[in-house]
Amino acid sequence: MKSIRRQLTVRVLTGTFLLLVIASAFFCVIMRAQVVREFDRVLKARARSLIALTSREQNLIEIDIDEDAMPAYAADDGAEEDGEPEDERGFDDRKGSGFYTVFRTDGTVVKKSSSLGAAALPCDAVRVQAPLFRNIKLPDGEKGRLVQIVFTPPVDEPDDEEKDPASDEDVALVLPEGTDFEAFRLILVVAGSRERLDALLQLTYITLFVLTALLLAGIGMVVFGAVKQGFRPIDELNAQIECIGPDRLEARIGTDAPPTELVAIQSAINHLLERVQNGLLRERRFSNNVAHELRTPVAELRTACEVGERWPDDPAQTRRFFGDIKEIALHMEHIASSLLTLARCENGTATVDPVTVGIADMMEACFRRNQAAMAAKKLTCEIAVDPEQRMTTDKDHFRMIIQNLVDNAVTYSAVGTTITGRVVKTPGATEILIENQVKDISPADMQHMFERFWQKNPYEGDSGHLGLGLSIAKAIAEVLGMDIRVGLKDGSTFEACITLPG
């Protein structure tokens, strides 16, 4: 089974790594585009400055580019210079580092920089509508980038004071007579090394890679520490749970200021431990009560046998002896039958044979079986049930429920009171209520009413009652799809309510 901590850490780091990679890639794309755009802007500005040095005087095209003032376009003679000059925009101004070529629209070279030597820059005479930028390999073998601009040489009108003709050195092209000067175009291609541009981009990529790696490592350490710190309350709870055993069910788990997500889990585990503890205590009481209930009749049976051995020839004593044995056997049979009924209901082996049952007739029959006990306590009964009120259920099981509730009411009713049985119909259900007046019962006793062998005063009253009646009634009711609840009204009226299915 994979560790949740490991999964969480891996997922967070993977997500962070992907986000950093995406962000870095986006930043690189944006920065590259911005740097290249700035490089192109400067390259275009250089081309515009060369265009400004080109003019037309009548049919002469003059290109007045002084390579002494612009050493980048001059031929590199190999002489070493102190430092590597740069222009203010970051371009390399070393001798021979810049290139230009002026073409006619038919691709004929008009003029080129000395730095090109015998080589020439490429010209795309087809695409002449807008400035064209592209990467090339420069004559010196370095990577470069060029801009191609199509332009019309501006007309240079000499002043009256300046009547000297253009020098032959500045005249780059003589146009023949009849040339349409308005439609005449030249193509200027200017190129420069992009080694520093690539070096800047490479430095940027390396820096981003290193920063991403460092950031990812830092985030990994932070995430690992945060996950470890976040799981610390779980580790504490786990250590506490491991210390809980059958002999320490009273222990409860908890941490100081637990996270909100653990409050519900901590509470649920404590409630579970409480239910397990109560269940185990009930099982222990059950075992003790079963042993106690069986020990008494077994002791009585042993005593009866000893008495029978002393007077084997006394007929009266023998009859009394067998009568006692019969009562003891019936009592033990009652215990075994009650426990067997509980086991069948809880194991799901109880069978159900539904028939139509009259509720009023069933109550009257159950009360008739308790006439002697009711007379001894001067009890009366009132059955407020419609004789036509019927239901479909298992007759024997339903009689056991009613009989146990009636027996319980007769046994624990105060002397001279009335036991009431009635049916109440509500919009959502039909309920059978059996009410009786009690004494020495408190609301706190209600939670124990369905516990096996539980009795308010186990050493008082009729010893024939085991404290299993309500437990059996509830178990059978669950098999029949009914619900039983008990309550105490006005502090002295005990109410048993059966909610019928449907």
Coordinates of C-alpha atoms in Angstrom, one line a residue:
M1 CA 0.0 0.0 0.0
K2 CA 1.4 3.3 -1.0
S3 CA 2.0 6.0 1.6
I4 CA -0.4 8.9 1.5
R5 CA 2.4 11.2 2.4
R6 CA 4.5 10.0 -0.5
Q7 CA 1.6 10.2 -2.9
L8 CA 0.7 13.7 -1.6
T9 CA 4.4 14.9 -1.8
V10 CA 4.9 13.4 -5.3
R11 CA 1.6 14.9 -6.6
V12 CA 2.4 18.4 -5.2
L13 CA 6.0 18.3 -6.6
T14 CA 4.8 17.0 -9.9
G15 CA 2.2 19.7 -10.2
T16 CA 4.7 22.3 -9.1
F17 CA 7.2 21.0 -11.6
L18 CA 4.7 21.2 -14.4
L19 CA 3.6 24.7 -13.4
L20 CA 7.2 25.9 -13.2
V21 CA 8.1 24.3 -16.5
I22 CA 5.0 25.9 -18.2
A23 CA 5.7 29.2 -16.5
S24 CA 9.4 29.1 -17.5
A25 CA 8.6 28.1 -21.1
F26 CA 6.1 30.9 -21.3
F27 CA 8.6 33.3 -19.9
C28 CA 11.3 32.1 -22.3
V29 CA 9.0 32.5 -25.3
I30 CA 7.9 36.0 -24.2
M31 CA 11.5 37.1 -23.4
R32 CA 12.9 35.6 -26.6
A33 CA 10.2 37.4 -28.6
Q34 CA 10.9 40.6 -26.8
V35 CA 14.7 40.4 -27.2
V36 CA 14.4 39.5 -30.8
R37 CA 11.9 42.3 -31.3
E38 CA 14.4 44.7 -29.7
F39 CA 17.2 43.3 -31.9
D40 CA 15.1 43.7 -35.0
R41 CA 14.2 47.3 -34.0
V42 CA 17.8 48.3 -33.6
L43 CA 18.7 46.4 -36.9
K44 CA 15.9 48.3 -38.6
A45 CA 17.1 51.6 -37.1
R46 CA 20.6 50.9 -38.6
A47 CA 19.1 50.2 -41.9
R48 CA 17.1 53.5 -41.8
S49 CA 20.3 55.3 -40.9
L50 CA 21.9 53.9 -44.1
I51 CA 18.8 54.8 -46.1
A52 CA 19.2 58.3 -44.9
L53 CA 22.7 58.4 -46.5
T54 CA 21.3 57.4 -49.9
S55 CA 19.9 60.0 -52.3
R56 CA 19.2 60.7 -56.0
E57 CA 20.5 63.7 -57.8
Q58 CA 19.0 63.8 -61.2
N59 CA 19.9 60.4 -62.6
L60 CA 22.7 59.7 -60.1
I61 CA 22.2 57.5 -57.1
E62 CA 24.6 58.6 -54.3
I63 CA 25.4 56.4 -51.3
D64 CA 27.5 58.5 -48.9
I65 CA 28.5 55.9 -46.3
D66 CA 31.8 56.7 -44.6
E67 CA 33.2 53.4 -43.3
D68 CA 35.8 55.3 -41.3
A69 CA 32.9 56.8 -39.2
M70 CA 31.1 53.4 -39.3
P71 CA 33.9 50.9 -38.6
A72 CA 31.5 48.0 -38.3
Y73 CA 31.1 48.0 -42.1
A74 CA 34.8 48.3 -42.8
A75 CA 36.9 45.3 -43.8
D76 CA 38.6 43.6 -40.8
D77 CA 42.4 43.9 -41.3
G78 CA 43.1 41.7 -38.4
A79 CA 44.6 44.5 -36.2
E80 CA 43.8 44.2 -32.5
E81 CA 42.0 47.0 -30.8
D82 CA 41.7 47.8 -27.1
G83 CA 38.4 46.5 -25.9
E84 CA 35.4 45.5 -27.9
P85 CA 33.3 48.6 -28.6
E86 CA 29.5 48.4 -28.4
D87 CA 27.0 50.9 -29.5
E88 CA 24.6 52.1 -26.8
R89 CA 21.9 49.6 -27.8
G90 CA 24.1 46.6 -27.3
F91 CA 25.3 45.9 -30.9
D92 CA 28.9 44.9 -31.6
D93 CA 30.7 47.7 -33.4
R94 CA 33.9 45.8 -34.0
K95 CA 35.5 46.3 -37.4
G96 CA 33.9 43.9 -39.9
S97 CA 31.1 42.9 -37.6
G98 CA 28.4 44.7 -39.6
F99 CA 27.3 44.0 -43.2
Y100 CA 25.1 45.7 -45.8
T101 CA 24.3 45.3 -49.5
V102 CA 22.2 47.6 -51.7
F103 CA 20.4 45.8 -54.5
R104 CA 18.3 46.8 -57.5
T105 CA 14.9 45.1 -57.6
D106 CA 16.3 42.7 -60.2
G107 CA 18.9 41.5 -57.7
T108 CA 21.8 43.4 -59.1
V109 CA 24.3 44.6 -56.4
V110 CA 24.6 48.3 -56.3
K111 CA 26.9 48.7 -53.3
K112 CA 28.0 46.6 -50.4
S113 CA 30.1 47.0 -47.3
S114 CA 33.8 46.3 -47.3
S115 CA 33.3 43.8 -44.5
L116 CA 31.6 41.4 -47.0
G117 CA 34.7 41.2 -49.2
A118 CA 33.8 39.1 -52.3
A119 CA 30.6 37.8 -50.6
A120 CA 27.1 39.3 -50.7
L121 CA 24.1 39.2 -48.5
P122 CA 21.0 37.3 -49.7
C123 CA 18.2 39.2 -51.3
D124 CA 14.6 38.1 -51.6
A125 CA 13.5 40.2 -54.6
V126 CA 10.0 38.7 -54.5
R127 CA 9.0 39.9 -51.1
V128 CA 9.4 43.6 -51.4
Q129 CA 6.3 44.9 -49.7
A130 CA 7.4 45.1 -46.1
P131 CA 10.6 44.9 -44.0
L132 CA 11.7 41.3 -43.9
F133 CA 13.6 39.8 -41.0
R134 CA 15.3 36.4 -41.0
N135 CA 18.3 34.5 -39.6
I136 CA 21.3 33.8 -41.8
K137 CA 24.8 32.6 -41.6
L138 CA 27.2 35.5 -42.0
P139 CA 30.3 35.4 -44.3
D140 CA 32.5 35.1 -41.3
G141 CA 30.7 31.9 -40.2
E142 CA 28.9 33.4 -37.3
K143 CA 25.1 33.3 -36.8
G144 CA 23.4 36.5 -37.9
R145 CA 20.2 38.2 -38.6
L146 CA 19.2 40.5 -41.5
V147 CA 16.6 43.0 -42.3
Q148 CA 15.5 43.7 -45.9
I149 CA 13.9 47.1 -46.7
V150 CA 12.7 48.3 -50.1
F151 CA 12.9 52.1 -50.4
T152 CA 12.9 54.9 -53.0
P153 CA 16.1 57.1 -52.8
P154 CA 15.1 60.6 -51.8
V155 CA 15.8 63.4 -54.2
D156 CA 18.7 65.7 -53.3
E157 CA 18.2 69.2 -54.7
P158 CA 21.5 71.1 -54.6
D159 CA 21.5 74.6 -53.2
D160 CA 22.5 77.6 -55.3
E161 CA 25.7 77.8 -53.3
E162 CA 26.4 74.1 -53.9
K163 CA 26.8 73.6 -57.6
D164 CA 29.6 71.1 -57.5
P165 CA 28.6 67.7 -59.0
A166 CA 28.7 64.6 -56.9
S167 CA 32.0 63.0 -56.5
D168 CA 32.6 59.8 -58.3
E169 CA 33.3 58.1 -55.0
D170 CA 29.7 58.7 -53.8
V171 CA 28.0 57.8 -57.0
A172 CA 26.8 54.2 -56.8
L173 CA 24.6 54.0 -59.8
V174 CA 23.9 56.0 -62.9
L175 CA 20.3 55.6 -64.1
P176 CA 19.7 55.6 -67.9
E177 CA 17.7 58.3 -69.6
G178 CA 14.0 57.6 -69.5
T179 CA 14.0 55.9 -66.2
D180 CA 10.7 56.3 -64.2
F181 CA 12.2 57.9 -61.1
E182 CA 8.9 57.7 -59.2
A183 CA 8.7 53.9 -59.6
F184 CA 12.4 53.3 -59.1
R185 CA 13.2 51.2 -56.0
L186 CA 16.3 49.9 -54.2
I187 CA 16.6 47.1 -51.7
L188 CA 18.8 47.5 -48.7
V189 CA 19.8 44.4 -46.8
V190 CA 21.6 45.0 -43.4
A191 CA 22.9 42.1 -41.3
G192 CA 24.6 41.8 -37.9
S193 CA 25.9 39.1 -35.7
R194 CA 23.4 37.6 -33.3
E195 CA 26.0 35.8 -31.2
R196 CA 25.5 38.1 -28.3
L197 CA 21.7 37.8 -28.7
D198 CA 22.0 34.0 -28.6
A199 CA 24.4 34.2 -25.7
L200 CA 21.9 36.4 -23.8
L201 CA 19.1 33.9 -24.5
Q202 CA 21.3 31.0 -23.5
L203 CA 22.2 32.7 -20.3
T204 CA 18.5 33.4 -19.7
Y205 CA 17.6 29.7 -20.3
I206 CA 20.4 28.5 -18.0
T207 CA 19.4 30.9 -15.3
L208 CA 15.8 29.9 -15.5
F209 CA 16.8 26.2 -15.4
V210 CA 18.9 26.7 -12.3
L211 CA 16.3 28.9 -10.7
T212 CA 13.6 26.3 -11.5
A213 CA 15.7 23.5 -10.1
L214 CA 16.5 25.4 -6.9
L215 CA 12.9 26.5 -6.5
L216 CA 11.7 23.0 -7.0
A217 CA 14.2 21.7 -4.5
G218 CA 13.1 24.4 -2.0
I219 CA 9.4 23.7 -2.6
G220 CA 10.1 20.0 -2.2
M221 CA 11.7 20.6 1.2
V222 CA 8.9 22.9 2.2
V223 CA 6.2 20.4 1.1
F224 CA 8.0 17.5 2.8
G225 CA 8.2 19.5 6.0
A226 CA 4.6 20.7 5.7
V227 CA 3.3 17.2 5.0
K228 CA 5.3 15.8 7.9
Q229 CA 4.0 18.6 10.2
G230 CA 0.4 18.1 8.8
F231 CA 0.5 14.4 9.5
R232 CA 1.9 14.7 13.0
P233 CA -1.6 14.8 14.6
I234 CA -2.5 11.6 12.7
D235 CA 0.7 10.0 14.0
E236 CA -0.2 11.0 17.5
L237 CA -3.7 9.6 17.1
N238 CA -2.3 6.4 15.6
A239 CA 0.1 6.0 18.6
Q240 CA -2.8 6.5 21.0
I241 CA -5.0 4.0 19.1
E242 CA -2.3 1.4 19.2
C243 CA -2.2 1.6 23.0
I244 CA -5.9 0.9 23.3
G245 CA -6.8 -2.8 24.0
P246 CA -9.6 -4.8 25.6
D247 CA -8.2 -3.8 29.0
R248 CA -8.1 -0.1 28.2
L249 CA -11.4 0.6 26.4
E250 CA -12.0 3.5 28.8
A251 CA -9.2 5.4 27.1
R252 CA -10.0 8.1 24.5
I253 CA -7.9 9.7 21.8
G254 CA -7.2 13.3 21.3
T255 CA -4.6 15.9 20.4
D256 CA -4.2 19.6 21.3
A257 CA -5.8 21.9 18.8
P258 CA -6.5 19.2 16.2
P259 CA -7.0 20.2 12.5
T260 CA -10.6 20.7 11.4
E261 CA -10.4 17.7 9.2
L262 CA -9.5 15.5 12.1
V263 CA -12.1 16.7 14.6
A264 CA -14.8 14.6 13.0
I265 CA -12.6 11.5 12.8
Q266 CA -11.4 11.9 16.4
S267 CA -15.0 12.3 17.6
A268 CA -16.2 9.3 15.5
I269 CA -13.4 7.1 16.9
N270 CA -14.1 8.2 20.5
H271 CA -17.8 7.4 19.9
L272 CA -16.9 4.1 18.5
L273 CA -14.7 3.3 21.5
E274 CA -17.5 4.3 23.7
R275 CA -19.9 2.0 21.9
V276 CA -17.4 -0.9 21.9
Q277 CA -16.8 -0.3 25.6
N278 CA -20.5 -0.3 26.4
G279 CA -21.0 -3.4 24.2
L280 CA -18.2 -5.3 25.9
L281 CA -19.6 -4.3 29.3
R282 CA -23.0 -5.5 28.3
E283 CA -21.6 -8.8 27.1
R284 CA -19.7 -9.2 30.4
R285 CA -22.9 -8.4 32.3
F286 CA -24.7 -10.8 30.1
S287 CA -22.3 -13.6 30.8
N288 CA -22.4 -12.9 34.5
N289 CA -26.2 -12.8 34.5
V290 CA -26.5 -16.0 32.5
A291 CA -24.1 -17.7 34.9
H292 CA -26.1 -16.3 37.9
E293 CA -29.4 -17.3 36.5
L294 CA -28.3 -20.8 35.7
R295 CA -26.3 -21.2 39.0
T296 CA -29.5 -20.7 41.1
P297 CA -31.6 -23.4 39.5
V298 CA -28.7 -25.8 39.3
A299 CA -28.1 -25.2 43.1
E300 CA -31.7 -25.8 43.7
L301 CA -31.7 -28.9 41.7
R302 CA -28.6 -30.2 43.6
T303 CA -30.3 -29.4 46.9
A304 CA -33.5 -31.3 45.8
C305 CA -31.4 -34.3 44.8
E306 CA -29.7 -34.3 48.2
V307 CA -33.0 -34.1 50.0
G308 CA -34.4 -36.9 47.9
E309 CA -31.4 -39.1 48.9
R310 CA -32.1 -38.6 52.6
W311 CA -35.7 -39.7 52.5
P312 CA -36.1 -42.1 49.6
D313 CA -39.0 -44.0 51.2
D314 CA -41.1 -41.0 52.0
P315 CA -43.9 -40.7 49.3
A316 CA -44.9 -37.2 50.3
Q317 CA -41.3 -36.0 50.3
T318 CA -40.7 -37.7 46.9
R319 CA -43.7 -36.0 45.4
R320 CA -42.5 -32.7 46.7
F321 CA -39.0 -33.5 45.4
F322 CA -40.3 -34.1 41.9
G323 CA -42.5 -31.1 42.0
D324 CA -39.5 -28.9 42.9
I325 CA -37.5 -30.5 40.1
K326 CA -40.3 -29.8 37.6
E327 CA -40.4 -26.1 38.6
I328 CA -36.6 -25.8 38.3
A329 CA -36.6 -27.5 34.9
L330 CA -39.4 -25.2 33.7
H331 CA -37.4 -22.2 34.9
M332 CA -34.3 -23.4 33.1
E333 CA -36.3 -24.2 30.0
H334 CA -37.7 -20.6 30.1
I335 CA -34.1 -19.2 30.3
A336 CA -32.9 -21.5 27.4
S337 CA -36.0 -20.7 25.3
S338 CA -35.6 -16.9 25.8
L339 CA -31.9 -17.1 24.9
L340 CA -32.7 -19.3 21.9
T341 CA -35.3 -16.8 20.7
L342 CA -32.8 -14.0 20.9
A343 CA -30.2 -16.0 19.0
R344 CA -32.6 -16.8 16.2
C345 CA -33.7 -13.2 15.8
E346 CA -30.1 -11.9 15.8
N347 CA -28.8 -14.6 13.5
G348 CA -31.6 -14.1 11.0
T349 CA -32.9 -17.7 11.3
A350 CA -36.3 -16.8 12.7
T351 CA -39.2 -17.7 10.3
V352 CA -42.1 -15.4 9.6
D353 CA -45.6 -16.7 8.6
P354 CA -47.8 -13.6 8.0
V355 CA -51.5 -13.9 8.8
T356 CA -54.2 -11.4 9.7
V357 CA -54.2 -10.6 13.4
G358 CA -56.7 -8.6 15.5
I359 CA -54.9 -6.2 17.7
A360 CA -57.6 -5.9 20.4
D361 CA -58.1 -9.7 20.6
M362 CA -54.3 -10.2 21.0
M363 CA -54.1 -7.7 23.8
E364 CA -57.1 -9.2 25.7
A365 CA -55.6 -12.7 25.4
C366 CA -52.3 -11.4 26.8
F367 CA -54.0 -9.6 29.7
R368 CA -56.0 -12.8 30.6
R369 CA -52.8 -14.7 31.1
N370 CA -51.9 -12.3 33.8
Q371 CA -55.2 -12.2 35.7
A372 CA -53.8 -13.8 38.8
A373 CA -50.9 -11.5 39.0
M374 CA -53.1 -8.4 38.3
A375 CA -55.6 -9.5 41.0
A376 CA -52.8 -9.9 43.5
K377 CA -51.6 -6.3 42.9
K378 CA -55.2 -5.0 42.4
L379 CA -54.5 -3.9 38.9
T380 CA -57.0 -3.1 36.2
C381 CA -56.6 -2.8 32.4
E382 CA -58.2 -0.6 29.8
I383 CA -58.0 -1.6 26.1
A384 CA -58.9 1.3 23.9
V385 CA -58.5 -0.5 20.6
D386 CA -61.1 -0.8 17.8
P387 CA -62.1 -4.5 17.6
E388 CA -62.0 -4.2 13.9
Q389 CA -58.4 -3.0 13.9
R390 CA -56.3 -5.7 12.2
M391 CA -52.9 -6.1 10.7
T392 CA -50.9 -8.7 8.8
T393 CA -47.9 -10.2 10.6
D394 CA -46.6 -13.4 12.2
K395 CA -49.1 -14.2 14.8
D396 CA -46.8 -16.1 17.2
H397 CA -44.0 -13.6 17.1
F398 CA -46.5 -10.7 17.5
R399 CA -48.1 -12.4 20.5
M400 CA -44.6 -12.8 22.1
I401 CA -44.0 -9.0 21.7
I402 CA -47.4 -8.0 23.2
Q403 CA -47.1 -10.7 26.0
N404 CA -43.6 -9.5 27.0
L405 CA -44.7 -5.9 27.1
V406 CA -47.9 -6.8 29.1
D407 CA -45.8 -9.0 31.5
N408 CA -43.4 -6.2 32.0
A409 CA -46.3 -3.7 32.7
V410 CA -47.9 -6.1 35.2
T411 CA -44.7 -6.9 37.0
Y412 CA -43.5 -3.3 37.5
S413 CA -46.8 -1.4 37.9
A414 CA -47.6 0.3 41.2
V415 CA -50.2 -1.4 43.3
G416 CA -53.8 -0.4 42.5
T417 CA -53.1 1.3 39.2
T418 CA -54.4 0.9 35.7
I419 CA -52.6 -0.5 32.6
T420 CA -53.7 1.1 29.3
G421 CA -53.4 -0.4 25.8
R422 CA -54.4 1.7 22.8
V423 CA -53.7 2.3 19.1
V424 CA -52.7 5.8 17.8
K425 CA -52.8 6.6 14.2
T426 CA -50.6 9.4 12.8
P427 CA -50.1 10.6 9.2
G428 CA -46.9 8.6 8.9
A429 CA -47.5 5.5 11.0
T430 CA -49.7 3.4 13.3
E431 CA -48.5 3.0 16.9
I432 CA -49.5 0.5 19.7
L433 CA -49.1 2.1 23.1
I434 CA -49.0 0.2 26.5
E435 CA -48.8 2.5 29.5
N436 CA -48.5 1.8 33.2
Q437 CA -47.8 3.7 36.4
V438 CA -44.4 2.9 38.0
K439 CA -42.3 3.9 40.9
D440 CA -38.5 4.1 41.5
I441 CA -37.9 4.5 37.8
S442 CA -35.9 7.5 36.4
P443 CA -35.4 8.8 32.9
A444 CA -31.7 7.6 33.1
D445 CA -33.0 4.0 33.4
M446 CA -34.5 4.2 29.9
Q447 CA -31.2 3.6 28.2
H448 CA -30.9 0.2 30.0
M449 CA -34.4 -1.1 29.3
F450 CA -33.4 -3.2 26.3
E451 CA -30.3 -4.6 27.9
R452 CA -30.4 -8.3 28.6
F453 CA -30.9 -9.4 32.2
W454 CA -31.1 -5.7 33.3
Q455 CA -33.4 -5.2 36.2
K456 CA -33.9 -2.0 38.3
N457 CA -33.9 -4.1 41.5
P458 CA -32.6 -7.6 40.7
Y459 CA -33.1 -8.9 44.2
E460 CA -36.6 -7.7 44.7
G461 CA -39.9 -8.8 43.2
D462 CA -40.7 -12.0 41.3
S463 CA -37.7 -14.2 40.8
G464 CA -39.3 -15.7 37.7
H465 CA -38.5 -12.6 35.7
L466 CA -35.1 -12.6 34.1
G467 CA -34.9 -9.1 32.6
L468 CA -35.1 -10.5 29.0
G469 CA -38.6 -9.6 28.1
L470 CA -37.9 -6.2 26.5
S471 CA -34.7 -7.5 24.8
I472 CA -36.7 -10.3 23.2
A473 CA -39.6 -8.0 22.2
K474 CA -37.2 -5.6 20.5
A475 CA -35.3 -8.4 18.7
I476 CA -38.6 -9.9 17.4
A477 CA -39.9 -6.5 16.4
E478 CA -36.9 -5.9 14.2
V479 CA -37.5 -9.3 12.5
L480 CA -41.1 -8.2 11.8
G481 CA -40.1 -4.7 10.6
M482 CA -41.4 -3.0 13.6
D483 CA -39.8 -0.5 16.0
I484 CA -40.1 -0.4 19.8
R485 CA -39.2 2.5 22.0
V486 CA -39.8 3.2 25.6
G487 CA -40.1 6.4 27.6
L488 CA -41.2 7.9 30.9
K489 CA -44.0 10.5 30.9
D490 CA -44.6 12.9 33.7
G491 CA -42.0 11.1 35.8
S492 CA -44.3 8.1 36.6
T493 CA -45.9 6.8 33.5
F494 CA -43.9 4.1 31.7
E495 CA -44.8 4.0 28.0
A496 CA -43.9 1.2 25.5
C497 CA -44.6 2.2 21.9
I498 CA -44.6 -0.2 18.9
T499 CA -44.5 1.4 15.6
L500 CA -46.0 -0.8 12.9
P501 CA -44.5 -1.1 9.5
G502 CA -46.1 0.9 6.7

